[in-house]
CSV table of C-alpha atoms and ligand atoms in Angstrom, one decimal:
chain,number,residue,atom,x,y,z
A,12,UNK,CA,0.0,0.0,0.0
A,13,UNK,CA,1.3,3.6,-0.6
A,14,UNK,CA,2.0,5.8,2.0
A,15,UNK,CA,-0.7,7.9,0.7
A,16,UNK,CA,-3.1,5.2,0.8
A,17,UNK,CA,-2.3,4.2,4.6
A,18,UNK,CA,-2.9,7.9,5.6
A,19,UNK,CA,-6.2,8.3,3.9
A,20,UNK,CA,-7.5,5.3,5.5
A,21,UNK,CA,-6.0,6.7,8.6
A,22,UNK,CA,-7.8,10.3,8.4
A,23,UNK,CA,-10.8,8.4,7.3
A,24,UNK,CA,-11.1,6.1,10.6
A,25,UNK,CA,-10.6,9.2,13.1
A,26,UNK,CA,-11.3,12.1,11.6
A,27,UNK,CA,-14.7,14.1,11.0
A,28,UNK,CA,-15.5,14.1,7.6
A,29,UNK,CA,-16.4,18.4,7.7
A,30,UNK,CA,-13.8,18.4,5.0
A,31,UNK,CA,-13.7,16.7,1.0
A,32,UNK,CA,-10.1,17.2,0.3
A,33,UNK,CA,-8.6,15.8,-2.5
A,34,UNK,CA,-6.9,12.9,-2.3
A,35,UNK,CA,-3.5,13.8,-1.8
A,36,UNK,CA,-1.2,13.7,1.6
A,37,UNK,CA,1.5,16.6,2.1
A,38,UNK,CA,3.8,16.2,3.9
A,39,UNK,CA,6.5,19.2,2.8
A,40,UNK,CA,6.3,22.2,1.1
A,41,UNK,CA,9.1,25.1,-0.3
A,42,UNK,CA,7.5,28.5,-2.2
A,43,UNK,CA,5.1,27.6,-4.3
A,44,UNK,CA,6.0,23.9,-4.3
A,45,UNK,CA,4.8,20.8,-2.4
A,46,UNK,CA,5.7,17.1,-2.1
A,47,UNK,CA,3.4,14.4,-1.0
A,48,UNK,CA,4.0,11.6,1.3
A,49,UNK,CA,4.6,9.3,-1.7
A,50,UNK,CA,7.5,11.9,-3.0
A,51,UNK,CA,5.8,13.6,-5.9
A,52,UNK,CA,5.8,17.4,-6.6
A,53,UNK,CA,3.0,19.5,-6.7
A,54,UNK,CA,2.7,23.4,-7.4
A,55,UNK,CA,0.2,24.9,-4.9
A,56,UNK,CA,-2.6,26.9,-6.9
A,57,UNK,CA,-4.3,27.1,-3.9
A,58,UNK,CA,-2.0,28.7,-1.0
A,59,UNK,CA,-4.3,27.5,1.6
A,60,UNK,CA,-7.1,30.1,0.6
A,61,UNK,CA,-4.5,32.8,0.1
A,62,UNK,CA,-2.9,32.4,3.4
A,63,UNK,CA,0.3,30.9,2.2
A,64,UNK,CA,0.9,34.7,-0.1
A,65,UNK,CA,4.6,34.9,1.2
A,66,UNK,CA,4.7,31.1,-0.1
A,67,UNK,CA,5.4,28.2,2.2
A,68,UNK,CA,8.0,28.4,4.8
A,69,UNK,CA,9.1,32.0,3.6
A,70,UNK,CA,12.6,31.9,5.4
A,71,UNK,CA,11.6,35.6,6.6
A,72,UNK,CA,8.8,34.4,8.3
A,73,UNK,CA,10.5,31.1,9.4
A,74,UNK,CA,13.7,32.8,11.2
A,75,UNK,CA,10.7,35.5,12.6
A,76,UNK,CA,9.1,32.2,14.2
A,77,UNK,CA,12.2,30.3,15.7
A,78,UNK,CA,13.7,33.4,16.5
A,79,UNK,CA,10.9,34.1,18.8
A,80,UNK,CA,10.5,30.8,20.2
A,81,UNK,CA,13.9,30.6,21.5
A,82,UNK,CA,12.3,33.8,23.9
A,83,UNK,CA,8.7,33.8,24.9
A,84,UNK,CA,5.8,32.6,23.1
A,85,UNK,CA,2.5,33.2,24.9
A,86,UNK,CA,1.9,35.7,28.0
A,87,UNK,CA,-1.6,36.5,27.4
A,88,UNK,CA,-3.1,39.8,27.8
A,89,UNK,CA,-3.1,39.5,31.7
A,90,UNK,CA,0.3,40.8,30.9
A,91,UNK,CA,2.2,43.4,28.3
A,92,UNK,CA,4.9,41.5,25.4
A,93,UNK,CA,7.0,43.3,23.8
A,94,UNK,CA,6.3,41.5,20.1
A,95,UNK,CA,2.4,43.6,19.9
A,96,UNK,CA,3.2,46.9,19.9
A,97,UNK,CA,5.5,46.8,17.1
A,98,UNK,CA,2.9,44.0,15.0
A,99,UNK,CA,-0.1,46.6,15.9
A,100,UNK,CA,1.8,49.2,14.3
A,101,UNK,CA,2.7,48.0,11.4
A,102,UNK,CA,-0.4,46.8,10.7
A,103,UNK,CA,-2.1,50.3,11.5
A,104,UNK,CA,0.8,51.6,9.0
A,105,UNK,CA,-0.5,49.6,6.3
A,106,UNK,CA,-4.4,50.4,7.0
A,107,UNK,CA,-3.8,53.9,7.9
A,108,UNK,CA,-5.8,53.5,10.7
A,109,UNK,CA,-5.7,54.3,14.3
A,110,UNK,CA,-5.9,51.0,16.4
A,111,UNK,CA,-5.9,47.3,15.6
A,112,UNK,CA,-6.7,44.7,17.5
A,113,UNK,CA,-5.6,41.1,17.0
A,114,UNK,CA,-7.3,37.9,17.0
A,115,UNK,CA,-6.4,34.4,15.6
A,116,UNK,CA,-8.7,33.3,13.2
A,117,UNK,CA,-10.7,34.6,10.7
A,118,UNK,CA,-13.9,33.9,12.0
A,119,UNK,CA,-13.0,35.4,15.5
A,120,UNK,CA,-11.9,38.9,13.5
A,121,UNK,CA,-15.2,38.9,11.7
A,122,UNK,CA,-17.0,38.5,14.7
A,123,UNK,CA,-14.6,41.6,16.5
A,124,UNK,CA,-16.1,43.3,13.7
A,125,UNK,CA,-19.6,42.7,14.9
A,126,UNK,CA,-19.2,43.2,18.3
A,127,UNK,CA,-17.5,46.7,17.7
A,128,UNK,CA,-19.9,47.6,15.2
A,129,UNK,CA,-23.4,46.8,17.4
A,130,UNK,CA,-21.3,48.6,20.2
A,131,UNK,CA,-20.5,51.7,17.9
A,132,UNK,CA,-24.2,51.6,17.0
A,133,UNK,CA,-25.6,51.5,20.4
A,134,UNK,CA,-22.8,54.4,22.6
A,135,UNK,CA,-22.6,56.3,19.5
A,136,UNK,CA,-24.9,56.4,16.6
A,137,UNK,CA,-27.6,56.1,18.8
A,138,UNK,CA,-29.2,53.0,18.1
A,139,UNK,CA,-32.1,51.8,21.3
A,140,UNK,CA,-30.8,48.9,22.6
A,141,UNK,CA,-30.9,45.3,20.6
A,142,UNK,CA,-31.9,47.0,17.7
A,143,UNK,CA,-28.9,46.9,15.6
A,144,UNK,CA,-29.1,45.9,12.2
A,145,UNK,CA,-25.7,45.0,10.1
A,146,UNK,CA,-26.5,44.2,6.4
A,147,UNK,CA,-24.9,41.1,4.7
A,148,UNK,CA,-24.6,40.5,0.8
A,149,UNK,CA,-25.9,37.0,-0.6
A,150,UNK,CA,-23.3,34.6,-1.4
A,151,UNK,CA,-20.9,35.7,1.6
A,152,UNK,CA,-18.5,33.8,3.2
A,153,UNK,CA,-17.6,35.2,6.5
A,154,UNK,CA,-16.5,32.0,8.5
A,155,UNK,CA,-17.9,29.0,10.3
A,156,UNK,CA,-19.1,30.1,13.9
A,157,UNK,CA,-22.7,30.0,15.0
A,158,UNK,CA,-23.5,33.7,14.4
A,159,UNK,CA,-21.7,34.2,11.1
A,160,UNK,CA,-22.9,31.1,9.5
A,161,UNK,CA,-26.9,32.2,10.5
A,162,UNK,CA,-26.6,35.2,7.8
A,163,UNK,CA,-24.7,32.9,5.2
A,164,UNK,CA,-27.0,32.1,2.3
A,165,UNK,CA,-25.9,28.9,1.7
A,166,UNK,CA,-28.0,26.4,2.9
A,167,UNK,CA,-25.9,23.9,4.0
A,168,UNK,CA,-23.7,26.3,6.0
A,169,UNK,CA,-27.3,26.8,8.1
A,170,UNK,CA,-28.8,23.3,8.1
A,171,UNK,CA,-28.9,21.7,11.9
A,172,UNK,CA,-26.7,24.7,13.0
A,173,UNK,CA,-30.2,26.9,14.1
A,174,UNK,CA,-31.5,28.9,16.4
A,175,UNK,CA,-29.6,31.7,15.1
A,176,UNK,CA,-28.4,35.2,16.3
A,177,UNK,CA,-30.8,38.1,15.0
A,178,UNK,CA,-29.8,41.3,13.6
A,179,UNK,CA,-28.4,40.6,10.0
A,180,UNK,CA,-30.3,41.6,6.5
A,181,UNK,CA,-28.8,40.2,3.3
A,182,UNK,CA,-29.2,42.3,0.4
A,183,UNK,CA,-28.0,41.0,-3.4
A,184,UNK,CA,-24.1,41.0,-3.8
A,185,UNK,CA,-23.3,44.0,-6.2
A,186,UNK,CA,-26.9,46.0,-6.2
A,187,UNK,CA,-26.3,49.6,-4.9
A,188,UNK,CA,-30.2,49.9,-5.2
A,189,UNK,CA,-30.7,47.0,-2.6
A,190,UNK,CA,-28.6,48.2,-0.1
A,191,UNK,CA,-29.8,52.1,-0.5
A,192,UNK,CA,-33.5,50.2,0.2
A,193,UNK,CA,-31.7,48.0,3.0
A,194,UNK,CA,-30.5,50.7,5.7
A,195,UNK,CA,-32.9,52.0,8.0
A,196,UNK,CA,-32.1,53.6,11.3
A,197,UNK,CA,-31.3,50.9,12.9
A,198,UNK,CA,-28.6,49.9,10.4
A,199,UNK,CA,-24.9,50.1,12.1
A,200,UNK,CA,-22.9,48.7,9.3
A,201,UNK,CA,-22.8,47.2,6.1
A,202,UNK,CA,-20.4,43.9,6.1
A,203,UNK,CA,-18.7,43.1,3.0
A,204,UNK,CA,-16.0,41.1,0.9
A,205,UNK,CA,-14.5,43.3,-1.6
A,206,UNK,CA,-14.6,40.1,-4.1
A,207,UNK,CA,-16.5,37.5,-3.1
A,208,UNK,CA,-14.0,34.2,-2.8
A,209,UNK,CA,-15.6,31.2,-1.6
A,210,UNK,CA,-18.6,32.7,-3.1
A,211,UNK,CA,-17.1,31.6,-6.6
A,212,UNK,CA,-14.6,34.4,-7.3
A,213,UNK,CA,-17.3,37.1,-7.8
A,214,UNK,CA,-16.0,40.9,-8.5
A,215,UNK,CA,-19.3,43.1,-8.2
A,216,UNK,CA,-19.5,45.9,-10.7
A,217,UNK,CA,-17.0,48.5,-10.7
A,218,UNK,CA,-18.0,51.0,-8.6
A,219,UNK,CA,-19.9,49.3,-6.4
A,220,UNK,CA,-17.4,49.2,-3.5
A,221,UNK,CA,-17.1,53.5,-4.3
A,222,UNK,CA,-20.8,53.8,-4.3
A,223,UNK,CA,-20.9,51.5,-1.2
A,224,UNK,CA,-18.5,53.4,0.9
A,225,UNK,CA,-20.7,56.8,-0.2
A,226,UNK,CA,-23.8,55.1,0.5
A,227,UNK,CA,-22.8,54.7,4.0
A,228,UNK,CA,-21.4,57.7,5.0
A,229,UNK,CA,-24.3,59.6,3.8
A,230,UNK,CA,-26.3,57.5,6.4
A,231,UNK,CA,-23.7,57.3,9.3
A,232,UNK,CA,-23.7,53.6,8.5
A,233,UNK,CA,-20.4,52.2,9.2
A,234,UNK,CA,-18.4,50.0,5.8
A,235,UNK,CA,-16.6,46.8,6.9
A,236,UNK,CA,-14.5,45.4,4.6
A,237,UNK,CA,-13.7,41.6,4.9
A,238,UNK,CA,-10.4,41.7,3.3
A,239,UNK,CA,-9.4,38.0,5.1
A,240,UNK,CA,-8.9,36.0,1.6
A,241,UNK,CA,-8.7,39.6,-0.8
A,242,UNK,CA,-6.5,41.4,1.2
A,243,UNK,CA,-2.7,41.5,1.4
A,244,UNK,CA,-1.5,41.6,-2.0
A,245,UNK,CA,-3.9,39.0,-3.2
A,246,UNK,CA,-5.6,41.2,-6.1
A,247,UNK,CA,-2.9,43.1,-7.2
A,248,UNK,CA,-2.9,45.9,-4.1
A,249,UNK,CA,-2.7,46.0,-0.6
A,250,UNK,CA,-6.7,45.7,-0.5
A,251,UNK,CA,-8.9,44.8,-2.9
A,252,UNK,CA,-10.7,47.9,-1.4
A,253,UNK,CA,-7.8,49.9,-3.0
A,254,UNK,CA,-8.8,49.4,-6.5
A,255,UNK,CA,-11.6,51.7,-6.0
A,256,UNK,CA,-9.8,53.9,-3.8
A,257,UNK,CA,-12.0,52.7,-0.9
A,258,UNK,CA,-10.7,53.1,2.9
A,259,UNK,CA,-13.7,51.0,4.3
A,260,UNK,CA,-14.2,52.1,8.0
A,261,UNK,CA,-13.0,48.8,9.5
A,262,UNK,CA,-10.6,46.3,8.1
A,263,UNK,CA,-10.5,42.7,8.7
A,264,UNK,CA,-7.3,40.5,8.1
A,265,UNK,CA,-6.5,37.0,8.5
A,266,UNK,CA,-5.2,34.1,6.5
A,267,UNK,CA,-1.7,35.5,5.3
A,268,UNK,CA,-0.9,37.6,8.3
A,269,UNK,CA,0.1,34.6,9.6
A,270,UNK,CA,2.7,34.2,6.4
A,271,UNK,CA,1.1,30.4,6.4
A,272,UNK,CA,2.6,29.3,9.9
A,273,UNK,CA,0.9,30.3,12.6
A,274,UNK,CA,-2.8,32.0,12.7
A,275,UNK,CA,-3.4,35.3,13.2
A,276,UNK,CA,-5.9,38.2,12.5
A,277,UNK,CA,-7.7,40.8,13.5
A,278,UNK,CA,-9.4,44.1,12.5
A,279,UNK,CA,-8.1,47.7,11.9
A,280,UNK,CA,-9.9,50.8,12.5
A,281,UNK,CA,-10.1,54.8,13.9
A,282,UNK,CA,-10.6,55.4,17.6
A,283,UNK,CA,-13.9,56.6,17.4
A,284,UNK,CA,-15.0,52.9,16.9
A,285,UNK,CA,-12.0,50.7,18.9
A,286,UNK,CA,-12.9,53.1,21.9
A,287,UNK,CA,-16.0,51.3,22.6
A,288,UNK,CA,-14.2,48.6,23.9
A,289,UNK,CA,-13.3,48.9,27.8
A,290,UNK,CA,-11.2,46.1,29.8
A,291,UNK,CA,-13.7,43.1,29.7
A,292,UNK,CA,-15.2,43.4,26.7
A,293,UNK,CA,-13.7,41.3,24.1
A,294,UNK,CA,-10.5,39.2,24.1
A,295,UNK,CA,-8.4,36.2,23.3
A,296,UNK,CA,-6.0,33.9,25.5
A,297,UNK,CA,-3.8,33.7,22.2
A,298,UNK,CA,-4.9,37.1,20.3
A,299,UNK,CA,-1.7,39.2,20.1
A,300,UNK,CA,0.7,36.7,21.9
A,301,UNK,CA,4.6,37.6,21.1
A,302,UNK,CA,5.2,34.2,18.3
A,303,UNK,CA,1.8,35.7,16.6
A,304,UNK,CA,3.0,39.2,16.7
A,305,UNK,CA,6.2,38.5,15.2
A,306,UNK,CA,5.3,36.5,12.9
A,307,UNK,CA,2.6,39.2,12.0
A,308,UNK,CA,5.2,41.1,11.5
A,309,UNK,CA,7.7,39.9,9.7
A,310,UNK,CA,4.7,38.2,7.3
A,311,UNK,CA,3.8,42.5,6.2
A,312,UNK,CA,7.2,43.4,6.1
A,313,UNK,CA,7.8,40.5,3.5
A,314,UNK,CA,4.5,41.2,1.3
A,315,UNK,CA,5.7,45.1,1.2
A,316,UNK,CA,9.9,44.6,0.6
A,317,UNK,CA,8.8,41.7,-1.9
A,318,UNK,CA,5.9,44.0,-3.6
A,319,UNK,CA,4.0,40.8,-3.8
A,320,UNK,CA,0.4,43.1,-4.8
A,321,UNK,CA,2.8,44.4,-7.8
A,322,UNK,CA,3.7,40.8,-8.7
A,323,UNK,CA,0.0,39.8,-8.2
A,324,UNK,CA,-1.0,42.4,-10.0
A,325,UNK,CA,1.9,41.8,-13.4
A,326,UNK,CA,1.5,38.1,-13.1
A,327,UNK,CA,-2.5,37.9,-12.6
A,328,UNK,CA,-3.0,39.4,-15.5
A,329,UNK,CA,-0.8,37.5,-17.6
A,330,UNK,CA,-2.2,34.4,-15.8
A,331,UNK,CA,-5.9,35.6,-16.7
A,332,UNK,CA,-5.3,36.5,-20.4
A,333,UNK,CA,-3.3,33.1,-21.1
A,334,UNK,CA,-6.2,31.5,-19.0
A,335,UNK,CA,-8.6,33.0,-21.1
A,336,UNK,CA,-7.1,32.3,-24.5
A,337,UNK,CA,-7.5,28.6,-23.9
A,338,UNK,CA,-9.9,27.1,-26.7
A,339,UNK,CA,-12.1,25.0,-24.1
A,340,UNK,CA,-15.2,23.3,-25.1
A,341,UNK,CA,-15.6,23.3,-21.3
A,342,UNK,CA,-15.2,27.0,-20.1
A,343,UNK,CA,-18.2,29.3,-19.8
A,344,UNK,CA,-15.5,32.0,-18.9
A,345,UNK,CA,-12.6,33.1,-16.8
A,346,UNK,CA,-12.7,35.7,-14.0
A,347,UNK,CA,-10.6,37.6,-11.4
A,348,UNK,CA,-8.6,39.9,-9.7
A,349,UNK,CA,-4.7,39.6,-9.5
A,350,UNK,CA,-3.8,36.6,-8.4
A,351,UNK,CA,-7.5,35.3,-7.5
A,352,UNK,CA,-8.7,33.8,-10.5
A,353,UNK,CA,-12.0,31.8,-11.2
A,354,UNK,CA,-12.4,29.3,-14.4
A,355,UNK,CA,-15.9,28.8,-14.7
A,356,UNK,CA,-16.8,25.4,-16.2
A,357,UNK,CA,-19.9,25.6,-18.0
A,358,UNK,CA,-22.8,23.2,-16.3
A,359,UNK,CA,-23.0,20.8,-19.5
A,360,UNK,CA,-19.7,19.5,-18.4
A,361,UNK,CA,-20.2,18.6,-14.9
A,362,UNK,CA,-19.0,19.8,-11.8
A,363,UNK,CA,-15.3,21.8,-11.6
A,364,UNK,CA,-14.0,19.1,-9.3
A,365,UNK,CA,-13.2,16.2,-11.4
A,366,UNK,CA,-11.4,18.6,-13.0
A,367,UNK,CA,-9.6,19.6,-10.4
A,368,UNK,CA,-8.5,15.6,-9.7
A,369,UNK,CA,-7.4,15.8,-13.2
A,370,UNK,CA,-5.0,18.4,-12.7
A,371,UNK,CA,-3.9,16.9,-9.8
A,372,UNK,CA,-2.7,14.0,-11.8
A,373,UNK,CA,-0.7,16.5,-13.7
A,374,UNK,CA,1.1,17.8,-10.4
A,375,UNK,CA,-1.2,21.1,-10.3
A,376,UNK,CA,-3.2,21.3,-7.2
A,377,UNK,CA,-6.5,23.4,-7.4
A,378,UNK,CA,-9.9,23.3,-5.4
A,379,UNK,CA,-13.2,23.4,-6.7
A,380,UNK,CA,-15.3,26.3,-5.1
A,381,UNK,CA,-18.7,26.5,-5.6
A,382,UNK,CA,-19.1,24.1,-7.3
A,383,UNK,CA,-18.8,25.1,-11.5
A,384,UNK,CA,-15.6,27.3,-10.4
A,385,UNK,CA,-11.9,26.0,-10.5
A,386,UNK,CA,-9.7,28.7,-8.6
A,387,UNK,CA,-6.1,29.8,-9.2
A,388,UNK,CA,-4.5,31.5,-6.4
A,389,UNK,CA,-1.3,30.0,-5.8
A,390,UNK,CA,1.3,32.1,-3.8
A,391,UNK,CA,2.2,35.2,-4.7
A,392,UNK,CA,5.8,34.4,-5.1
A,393,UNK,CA,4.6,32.6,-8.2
A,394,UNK,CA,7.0,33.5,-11.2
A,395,UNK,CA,6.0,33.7,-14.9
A,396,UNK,CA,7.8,30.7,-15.5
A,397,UNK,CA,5.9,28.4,-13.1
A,398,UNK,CA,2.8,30.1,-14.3
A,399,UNK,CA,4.0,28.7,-18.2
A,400,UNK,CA,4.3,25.3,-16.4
A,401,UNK,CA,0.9,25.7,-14.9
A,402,UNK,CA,-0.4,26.7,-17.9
A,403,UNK,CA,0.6,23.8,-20.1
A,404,UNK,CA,-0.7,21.1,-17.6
A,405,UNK,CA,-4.4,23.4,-17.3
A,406,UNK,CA,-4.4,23.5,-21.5
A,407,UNK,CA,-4.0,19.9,-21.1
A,408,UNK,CA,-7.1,19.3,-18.8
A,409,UNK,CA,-9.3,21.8,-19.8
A,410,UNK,CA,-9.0,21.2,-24.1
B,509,LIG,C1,-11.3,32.3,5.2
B,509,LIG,C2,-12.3,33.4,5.4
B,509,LIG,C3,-12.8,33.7,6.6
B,509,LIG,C4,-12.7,32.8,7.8
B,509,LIG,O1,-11.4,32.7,8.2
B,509,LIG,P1,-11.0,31.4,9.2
B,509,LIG,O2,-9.6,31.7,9.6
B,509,LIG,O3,-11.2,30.2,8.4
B,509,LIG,O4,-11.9,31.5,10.4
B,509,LIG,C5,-13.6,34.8,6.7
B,509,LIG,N1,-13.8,35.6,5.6
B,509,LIG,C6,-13.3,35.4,4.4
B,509,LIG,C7,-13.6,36.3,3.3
B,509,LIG,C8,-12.5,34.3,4.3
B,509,LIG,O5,-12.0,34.0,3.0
């Protein structure tokens, strides 16, 4: 029996099956390349859901993460370290915003979102207790905990998972109209993703996120941007809100602020809003520890001294167009931002993951999402080259 074999049979006898992975074990990885247990090599068009940018084991990132261990790796906040100052900062620098607060996961930054928005709604805009409202687009994906999975729109998401927690509207991704209609009084912010990812690699109209941001200062409304899988050089800039020249209110990070070792997240914004939290309020036993913040760190300072949102930027586009000049009988089309690119396969050819297995086989490792949608998002460390070798095994599979 492979090794591969003996694993899978392994994972399948003691672990839940919340997962469909494709059948391949990893068991190293180097940039944008990976080996399996069995000793093949695989390029990752996948970077863990854009949080491997940097690439895997960035040795930036690496020597920020031993270096640190060798000192102190968890104090919680009971105490001060002297790693989350410096993190906080930098990632202030990079919002331009006042204060940030750090998390671990994405999930727990969107819901620090939340809780700072219904807080902002109630001491300052005004808002009589439990009334807050925070509108939601359809087709989100905002994470997996109990609250943020009772405003998804995807049914299985919500199935079993019920009661959930009140106070979200969904309007239709991309309709300016909709979410005019949608804010009343109540409304304390409007939670979005600047390109919808696990949604299927949607980019609303161009000007929505402009419009958006307009729509909800006129109405004292406040515009959080979920920039956890489109942020950090993903799209081609810093944030995906940047292609409009958006500075949404609050920021949320995740995924490659960890630089694809270590989890960590967390939201950016101005004082007016972070000052509704008091000692008590919110926290996390590992949210800011010292071997987060440095890694933190180091994982910005290689995205900006490596440009990677220039390189996603240059290479996404040559990756689109070549993507797009493919004569497919199975492509209904291709779509994108920088580095985050959706091949839609057109319904009379069956679902995108068989597709996906193919390419496998050819030592190219993509994930299905949504079904009909193969995405490309492989590190951002990518170069043109490796995109050419991409591109002959994807011609191959998709003619
Ligand atoms: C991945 C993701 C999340 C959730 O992050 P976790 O670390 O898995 O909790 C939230 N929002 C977006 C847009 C994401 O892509």
């Amino acid at each position: 029996m492979s090794k591969t074999k003996e694993i899978l049979a392994q994972t399948e006898k003691y672990s839940a099956s919340n997962y469909h992975p494709l059948n391949v074990v990893l068991s190293r990885g180097e940039g944008v390349w990976v080996w399996d247990v069995d000793g093949n090599k695989y390029l990752d068009c996948l970077a863990a859901y854009s949080a491997v940018n940097q690439g895997h084991r960035h040795p930036r990132v690496l020597e920020a993460l031993i270096g640190q261990t060798e000192r102190i790796t968890l104090t919680s906040r009971a105490f001060h370290n002297d790693r989350m100052g410096e993190f906080l900062k930098k990632l202030c620098e990079i919002t331009g915003k006042e204060k940030a607060l750090p998390m671990n996961t994405g999930a727990e930054a969107v819901e620090t979102a939340i809780k700072a928005a219904r807080k902002w709604g109630y001491k300052v805009k005004g808002v009589e207790e439990d009334a807050a409202e925070i509108i939601t687009c359809a087709g989100n994906f905002h994470g997996r905990t109990t609250t943020i999975v009772g405003f998804s729109t995807e049914e299985q998401y919500r199935d079993g998972f019920g009661p959930f927690t009140p106070g979200f509207v969904t309007v239709p991704y991309g309709d300016i109209e909709a979410l005019k209609k949608a804010i009343t009084p109540d409304t304390v912010a409007f939670l979005f993703e600047p390109l919808q990812g696990e949604g299927g690699v949607i980019v609303p109209p161009e000007g929505y996120i402009k419009q958006a941001a307009e729509v909800c200062k006129q109405k004292n409304v406040l515009l959080i941007a979920d920039e956890i899988q489109t942020g950090l050089g993903r799209t081609g800039k810093m944030f995906c809100c940047d292609h409009e020249g958006v500075v949404p209110d609050t920021y949320i990070v995740g995924k490659a602020l960890g630089g694809g070792v270590y989890p960590v997240s967390g939201i950016a914004c101005d004082d007016d809003i972070m000052q509704v939290f008091h000692p008590g309020d919110h926290g996390s036993t590992f949210g800011g520890n010292p071997l987060g913040s440095a890694v933190g760190l180091a994982s910005l300072n290689v995205l900006i001294d490596e440009k990677l949102a220039d390189r996603a930027a240059e290479l996404g586009s040559y990756f689109m167009e070549e993507l797009k000049k493919i004569e497919s009988p199975h492509v209904d089309h291709v779509r994108g931002k920088g580095l985050m690119i959706g091949v839609v396969i057109k319904e009379s050819s069956g679902a995108a993951r068989p597709f996906c297995e193919k390419l496998r086989d050819l030592s190219v490792l993509a994930k299905e999402t949504h079904h009909q949608v193969i995405r490309f998002a492989p590190p951002l460390v990518i170069t043109k080259e490796e995109i050419d070798w991409a591109l002959e095994k994807i011609k191959k599979v998709l003619q």
